[in-house]
Amino acid sequence: QASPVAPSFQLDYEENCFRKDGVPFRYISGSIHYARVPRPAWRDRLLKMYLSGLSTIQVYIPWNYHEPLPGVYDFSGNRDVEAFLDLTADLGLLVILRPGPYICAEWEMGGLPAWLLWKPDIVLRSSDPAYLAAVDSWLRVLLPKIKPRLYQHGGNIISVQVENEYGSYYACDYGYLRHLVGSFRALLGTEVLLFTTDSAGAEELRCGTLQGLYATVDFGPGSNVTEAFSAQRRVEPKGPLVNSEYYTGWLDYWGEAHASTSSAQVAQGLEAMLQLGASINMYMFHGGTNFAYWSGADFKNQYKPVTTSYDYDAPLSEAGDPTEKLFAIRTVISKFQPLPVGPMPPATPKYAYGRVALQKYADLLDVLDVLCPFGPIQSQFPLTFEAIKQAHGFVLYRTQLPRDVLDPATLGAPPHSVCDRGYVMLQKEYQGTLQRDRQTALRVTGRAGDTLDVLLENMGRISFGANISDFKGLLGNLSLDSSPLSKWLIYPLAIDTAMQQGWPHDAQPKSISQGRTGPAFYTGTFETPGIAWDTFVQFPGWGKGQVWINGFNLGRYWPGQGPQQTLFVPGSVLHVGRPNNITVLELEGAPTTPLLLFLDQPLFNGTL
């Protein structure tokens, strides 16, 4: 009796294809990020991907999502990557894994933990020993969870990407890539297929590829397929053609138009590649949401923060609904291979819960005892978020005017030193906002000893495009008519910790100073009519801020900038049979009648 052949997934350089268990194989894959989808929705999204005709999914692992502090790991709840991978196997999907350590993904700091910047001179994504030590200790935790799930070991992970578009980074450090390959091989074994992904430019492919790693390319529907694959052929003369990121849409930046790519164009490009026998991963197949503080930013001559929605104009919408684009893609796939039997699940039910009135709970400055229970840090000059070990969210900087300012004086910051927005209050009165790469000065008047407060907001660390580490907070000193201010009290605010402990809904309301603008908390409740369906919350007349429902941080809203007008609210965060608690931190000024609208569809730039 012949012994069963061990499962294998390999490159065939003779026939220019993959071989799965010895048989020629081509994958049609789609990207989904478990960190952008609430765990109760994972199965629904994966099933829809399977029924679209995909054999494979591609997924990133964001290091900073799992190691919030050095040596402190979180793989629970929404972060249970092993449960996610087990679900893909249950549904019969193969997996292309992209564990980084850097992932880009328009995710906060490209997945790298902010605590790496506690060493200010660290050189990220290089052979810097401090960086490599952190990477190695992370990989020693992560990769042993992955190894038993590799295809060779009876699992469903067919290939593993090393780093991510490294050729687009200035360092071009082959020693770093070689170090990663050594770590991956030591922890995953010699059989696993390791690969790289880069854009199809000659320079990117020069710095991003390495002998022993299979080089793949990424490009979107606007590209010339023949030219892009001939770029791959220059570095990989033999082996399968692979587009690891075929862009089905694009991301949105605050203050720019909602990105969209036509279904016809996406389908056409897909068909052209499939006719060449290529393996393809569609980025994204389902984009999801940058909840809490997880959205990243690009740097293209200026700082460009990414919206809370990561809808991406993808085949499955932000809420996980099949779109026209999905059916166009499915039709193309059906020309090359049989589709799975079974109907596509419909759109998830949505509910318009309607208007919810909110009340002002307190000005932020009046609840510092709750938000910063250990009190402020004293410093002659401002310290960055990283210097005080605050990763995300908000830090308050407080000092006093050193002299009477009877005629308006300029309160100013050096260029690029307000990261990313500073809300200025004098004697608790809101004066205006300082902004990175934009407004860096305000005119103020006051008396000696008046309290000056600047609330600094981190809008997300740069994930792509800059060759510098993205420190947050006040990176330089503020000055008054060019004379530097000193003697600062710095309050790291633990807003989410307070929320998770039930604040402010189970606290006594503060005496409210009506009519004051500037950062303040608003609260309200609503009940669901016996169902907890997905919904979208709109902010009529609000400025900019952050919103929580039942302690879950839904992310940032900024309707005046757009294009995003509504935030996605997953039904899984709502309660049935008891009130849902809403808390809004409005940073600039709430409408005179503070209310939220819950809709059954999203709005971008005021349009569907």
Short mmCIF file of C-alpha atoms in Angstrom, two decimals, residues 218-424:
data_model
loop_
_atom_site.label_atom_id
_atom_site.label_comp_id
_atom_site.label_asym_id
_atom_site.label_seq_id
_atom_site.Cartn_x
_atom_site.Cartn_y
_atom_site.Cartn_z
CA ASP A 218 1.61 44.68 -7.65
CA PHE A 219 -0.35 46.94 -10.01
CA GLY A 220 -3.89 48.12 -10.65
CA PRO A 221 -6.37 48.11 -13.52
CA GLY A 222 -4.86 51.24 -15.10
CA SER A 223 -1.52 49.50 -15.75
CA ASN A 224 -0.34 47.76 -18.88
CA VAL A 225 -0.46 44.07 -17.86
CA THR A 226 2.25 42.99 -20.33
CA GLU A 227 4.67 45.70 -19.17
CA ALA A 228 4.05 45.02 -15.48
CA PHE A 229 4.64 41.27 -15.82
CA SER A 230 7.72 41.86 -17.98
CA ALA A 231 9.09 43.83 -14.99
CA GLN A 232 8.53 40.72 -12.84
CA ARG A 233 10.24 38.62 -15.53
CA ARG A 234 13.37 40.79 -15.31
CA VAL A 235 13.88 39.65 -11.72
CA GLU A 236 12.18 36.23 -12.01
CA PRO A 237 12.83 34.95 -15.56
CA LYS A 238 11.02 31.70 -14.71
CA GLY A 239 8.17 30.74 -12.38
CA PRO A 240 4.52 31.79 -12.07
CA LEU A 241 3.35 35.30 -12.96
CA VAL A 242 1.92 36.86 -9.77
CA ASN A 243 0.14 40.14 -9.06
CA SER A 244 0.03 40.21 -5.25
CA GLU A 245 -2.02 43.42 -5.08
CA TYR A 246 -4.41 44.03 -7.95
CA TYR A 247 -6.19 47.21 -6.84
CA THR A 248 -9.98 46.94 -6.95
CA GLY A 249 -10.31 50.53 -5.70
CA TRP A 250 -8.31 52.92 -3.55
CA LEU A 251 -8.17 54.49 -0.08
CA ASP A 252 -9.70 57.80 0.97
CA TYR A 253 -7.87 60.72 2.60
CA TRP A 254 -9.64 63.28 4.78
CA GLY A 255 -10.41 66.35 2.67
CA GLU A 256 -10.24 64.62 -0.73
CA ALA A 257 -12.87 63.08 -3.00
CA HIS A 258 -14.10 59.53 -2.35
CA ALA A 259 -11.98 57.18 -4.49
CA SER A 260 -13.72 54.89 -6.96
CA THR A 261 -12.64 52.53 -9.74
CA SER A 262 -15.14 51.29 -12.32
CA SER A 263 -16.27 47.66 -12.16
CA ALA A 264 -15.75 47.27 -15.91
CA GLN A 265 -12.12 48.40 -15.65
CA VAL A 266 -11.41 46.04 -12.72
CA ALA A 267 -13.07 43.08 -14.52
CA GLN A 268 -11.20 43.79 -17.76
CA GLY A 269 -7.78 43.84 -16.09
CA LEU A 270 -8.58 40.69 -14.13
CA GLU A 271 -9.54 38.84 -17.29
CA ALA A 272 -6.37 39.96 -19.10
CA MET A 273 -4.20 38.56 -16.28
CA LEU A 274 -6.13 35.30 -15.96
CA GLN A 275 -5.71 34.74 -19.71
CA LEU A 276 -1.95 34.86 -19.17
CA GLY A 277 -2.26 32.12 -16.52
CA ALA A 278 -1.24 34.51 -13.74
CA SER A 279 -2.06 34.09 -10.05
CA ILE A 280 -3.79 37.17 -8.66
CA ASN A 281 -4.71 38.64 -5.32
CA MET A 282 -7.28 41.44 -5.35
CA TYR A 283 -6.46 44.22 -2.87
CA MET A 284 -8.95 44.80 -1.26
CA PHE A 285 -11.75 42.28 -1.65
CA HIS A 286 -13.25 43.58 1.60
CA GLY A 287 -11.75 46.71 3.14
CA GLY A 288 -13.61 47.17 6.41
CA THR A 289 -13.08 49.94 8.95
CA ASN A 290 -10.23 51.70 10.77
CA PHE A 291 -11.86 51.61 14.18
CA ALA A 292 -10.46 53.55 17.15
CA TYR A 293 -7.05 55.08 16.25
CA TRP A 294 -5.88 52.49 13.72
CA SER A 295 -6.00 54.53 10.50
CA GLY A 296 -2.59 55.43 9.13
CA ALA A 297 -1.44 58.29 6.93
CA ASP A 298 0.59 58.84 3.80
CA PHE A 299 3.22 61.48 3.23
CA LYS A 300 3.10 63.02 -0.24
CA ASN A 301 4.73 66.46 0.12
CA GLN A 302 2.46 66.82 3.13
CA TYR A 303 0.83 64.72 5.84
CA LYS A 304 -2.31 62.98 4.51
CA PRO A 305 -4.36 61.12 7.14
CA VAL A 306 -6.58 58.22 6.01
CA THR A 307 -10.32 58.17 6.77
CA THR A 308 -11.99 55.90 9.33
CA SER A 309 -13.73 54.03 6.51
CA TYR A 310 -11.51 51.61 4.62
CA ASP A 311 -14.33 50.81 2.19
CA TYR A 312 -11.74 50.99 -0.63
CA ASP A 313 -14.54 50.84 -3.23
CA ALA A 314 -13.93 47.08 -2.84
CA PRO A 315 -16.17 44.26 -4.17
CA LEU A 316 -17.58 43.76 -0.66
CA SER A 317 -18.51 47.15 0.81
CA GLU A 318 -17.36 48.41 4.22
CA ALA A 319 -20.47 46.79 5.73
CA GLY A 320 -19.69 43.51 3.92
CA ASP A 321 -22.32 43.81 1.19
CA PRO A 322 -21.88 42.36 -2.31
CA THR A 323 -21.58 45.14 -4.92
CA GLU A 324 -21.93 45.31 -8.68
CA LYS A 325 -18.13 45.03 -8.79
CA LEU A 326 -18.25 41.68 -6.96
CA PHE A 327 -20.66 40.22 -9.52
CA ALA A 328 -18.55 41.55 -12.41
CA ILE A 329 -15.48 39.85 -10.90
CA ARG A 330 -17.41 36.62 -10.27
CA THR A 331 -18.51 36.54 -13.92
CA VAL A 332 -14.86 36.83 -15.06
CA ILE A 333 -13.77 34.06 -12.66
CA SER A 334 -16.53 31.76 -13.98
CA LYS A 335 -14.90 31.85 -17.44
CA PHE A 336 -11.76 30.21 -16.03
CA GLN A 337 -13.02 27.85 -13.33
CA PRO A 338 -16.33 26.57 -11.97
CA LEU A 339 -17.91 28.70 -9.22
CA PRO A 340 -18.86 27.08 -5.90
CA VAL A 341 -22.44 25.88 -5.70
CA GLY A 342 -24.75 28.03 -3.59
CA PRO A 343 -26.29 31.48 -3.59
CA MET A 344 -24.34 34.58 -2.60
CA PRO A 345 -25.55 35.64 0.89
CA PRO A 346 -27.48 38.92 0.65
CA ALA A 347 -26.50 42.27 2.14
CA THR A 348 -26.61 42.23 5.94
CA PRO A 349 -29.75 43.91 7.31
CA LYS A 350 -29.34 47.59 8.24
CA TYR A 351 -31.54 49.71 10.47
CA ALA A 352 -32.10 53.46 10.65
CA TYR A 353 -32.45 53.98 14.41
CA GLY A 354 -33.19 57.65 13.71
CA ARG A 355 -32.37 60.78 15.72
CA VAL A 356 -30.66 60.55 19.10
CA ALA A 357 -30.43 63.69 21.23
CA LEU A 358 -27.18 64.22 23.14
CA GLN A 359 -26.40 66.40 26.15
CA LYS A 360 -23.16 68.04 27.05
CA TYR A 361 -21.57 66.03 29.84
CA ALA A 362 -18.43 68.07 30.55
CA ASP A 363 -15.64 70.11 29.01
CA LEU A 364 -12.52 68.01 28.62
CA LEU A 365 -10.56 70.43 30.81
CA ASP A 366 -12.99 69.77 33.69
CA VAL A 367 -12.47 65.99 33.76
CA LEU A 368 -8.66 65.72 33.72
CA ASP A 369 -8.81 63.96 37.10
CA VAL A 370 -10.69 61.07 35.42
CA LEU A 371 -8.76 61.06 32.13
CA CYS A 372 -5.32 61.40 33.71
CA PRO A 373 -5.65 59.77 37.15
CA PHE A 374 -1.89 59.79 37.86
CA GLY A 375 -1.58 63.52 37.25
CA PRO A 376 0.62 65.46 34.85
CA ILE A 377 4.30 65.18 33.98
CA GLN A 378 6.32 68.36 34.61
CA SER A 379 8.81 69.42 31.98
CA GLN A 380 10.63 72.63 31.09
CA PHE A 381 9.76 72.07 27.41
CA PRO A 382 7.10 69.93 25.66
CA LEU A 383 7.71 66.16 25.38
CA THR A 384 6.48 63.97 22.52
CA PHE A 385 3.83 61.24 22.91
CA GLU A 386 6.66 58.72 22.59
CA ALA A 387 8.75 60.37 25.34
CA ILE A 388 5.82 59.92 27.76
CA LYS A 389 4.96 56.45 26.34
CA GLN A 390 1.52 57.36 24.97
CA ALA A 391 0.81 55.54 21.69
CA HIS A 392 -2.53 56.90 20.45
CA GLY A 393 -5.23 59.45 21.08
CA PHE A 394 -4.70 62.69 22.94
CA VAL A 395 -2.23 64.50 25.22
CA LEU A 396 -2.87 67.87 26.91
CA TYR A 397 -0.03 70.40 27.23
CA ARG A 398 -0.53 73.18 29.83
CA THR A 399 1.47 76.26 30.74
CA GLN A 400 0.85 79.87 31.79
CA LEU A 401 1.27 83.12 29.94
CA PRO A 402 4.55 84.63 31.21
CA ARG A 403 3.37 88.24 30.79
CA ASP A 404 0.37 90.42 30.02
CA VAL A 405 -0.56 90.26 26.34
CA LEU A 406 -2.87 93.22 25.84
CA ASP A 407 -2.25 93.60 22.11
CA PRO A 408 -2.69 90.38 20.07
CA ALA A 409 0.53 88.35 20.06
CA THR A 410 1.45 85.39 17.84
CA LEU A 411 1.29 82.00 19.49
CA GLY A 412 3.35 79.96 17.05
CA ALA A 413 5.03 76.62 16.51
CA PRO A 414 8.08 75.79 14.37
CA PRO A 415 7.27 74.08 11.04
CA HIS A 416 6.28 70.36 11.28
CA SER A 417 6.18 70.47 15.08
CA VAL A 418 2.41 70.19 15.70
CA CYS A 419 1.68 66.50 15.16
CA ASP A 420 -1.03 66.42 14.15
CA ARG A 421 -3.62 68.92 15.44
CA GLY A 422 -3.47 71.22 18.47
CA TYR A 423 -6.69 72.61 19.97
CA VAL A 424 -5.75 75.81 21.82
#
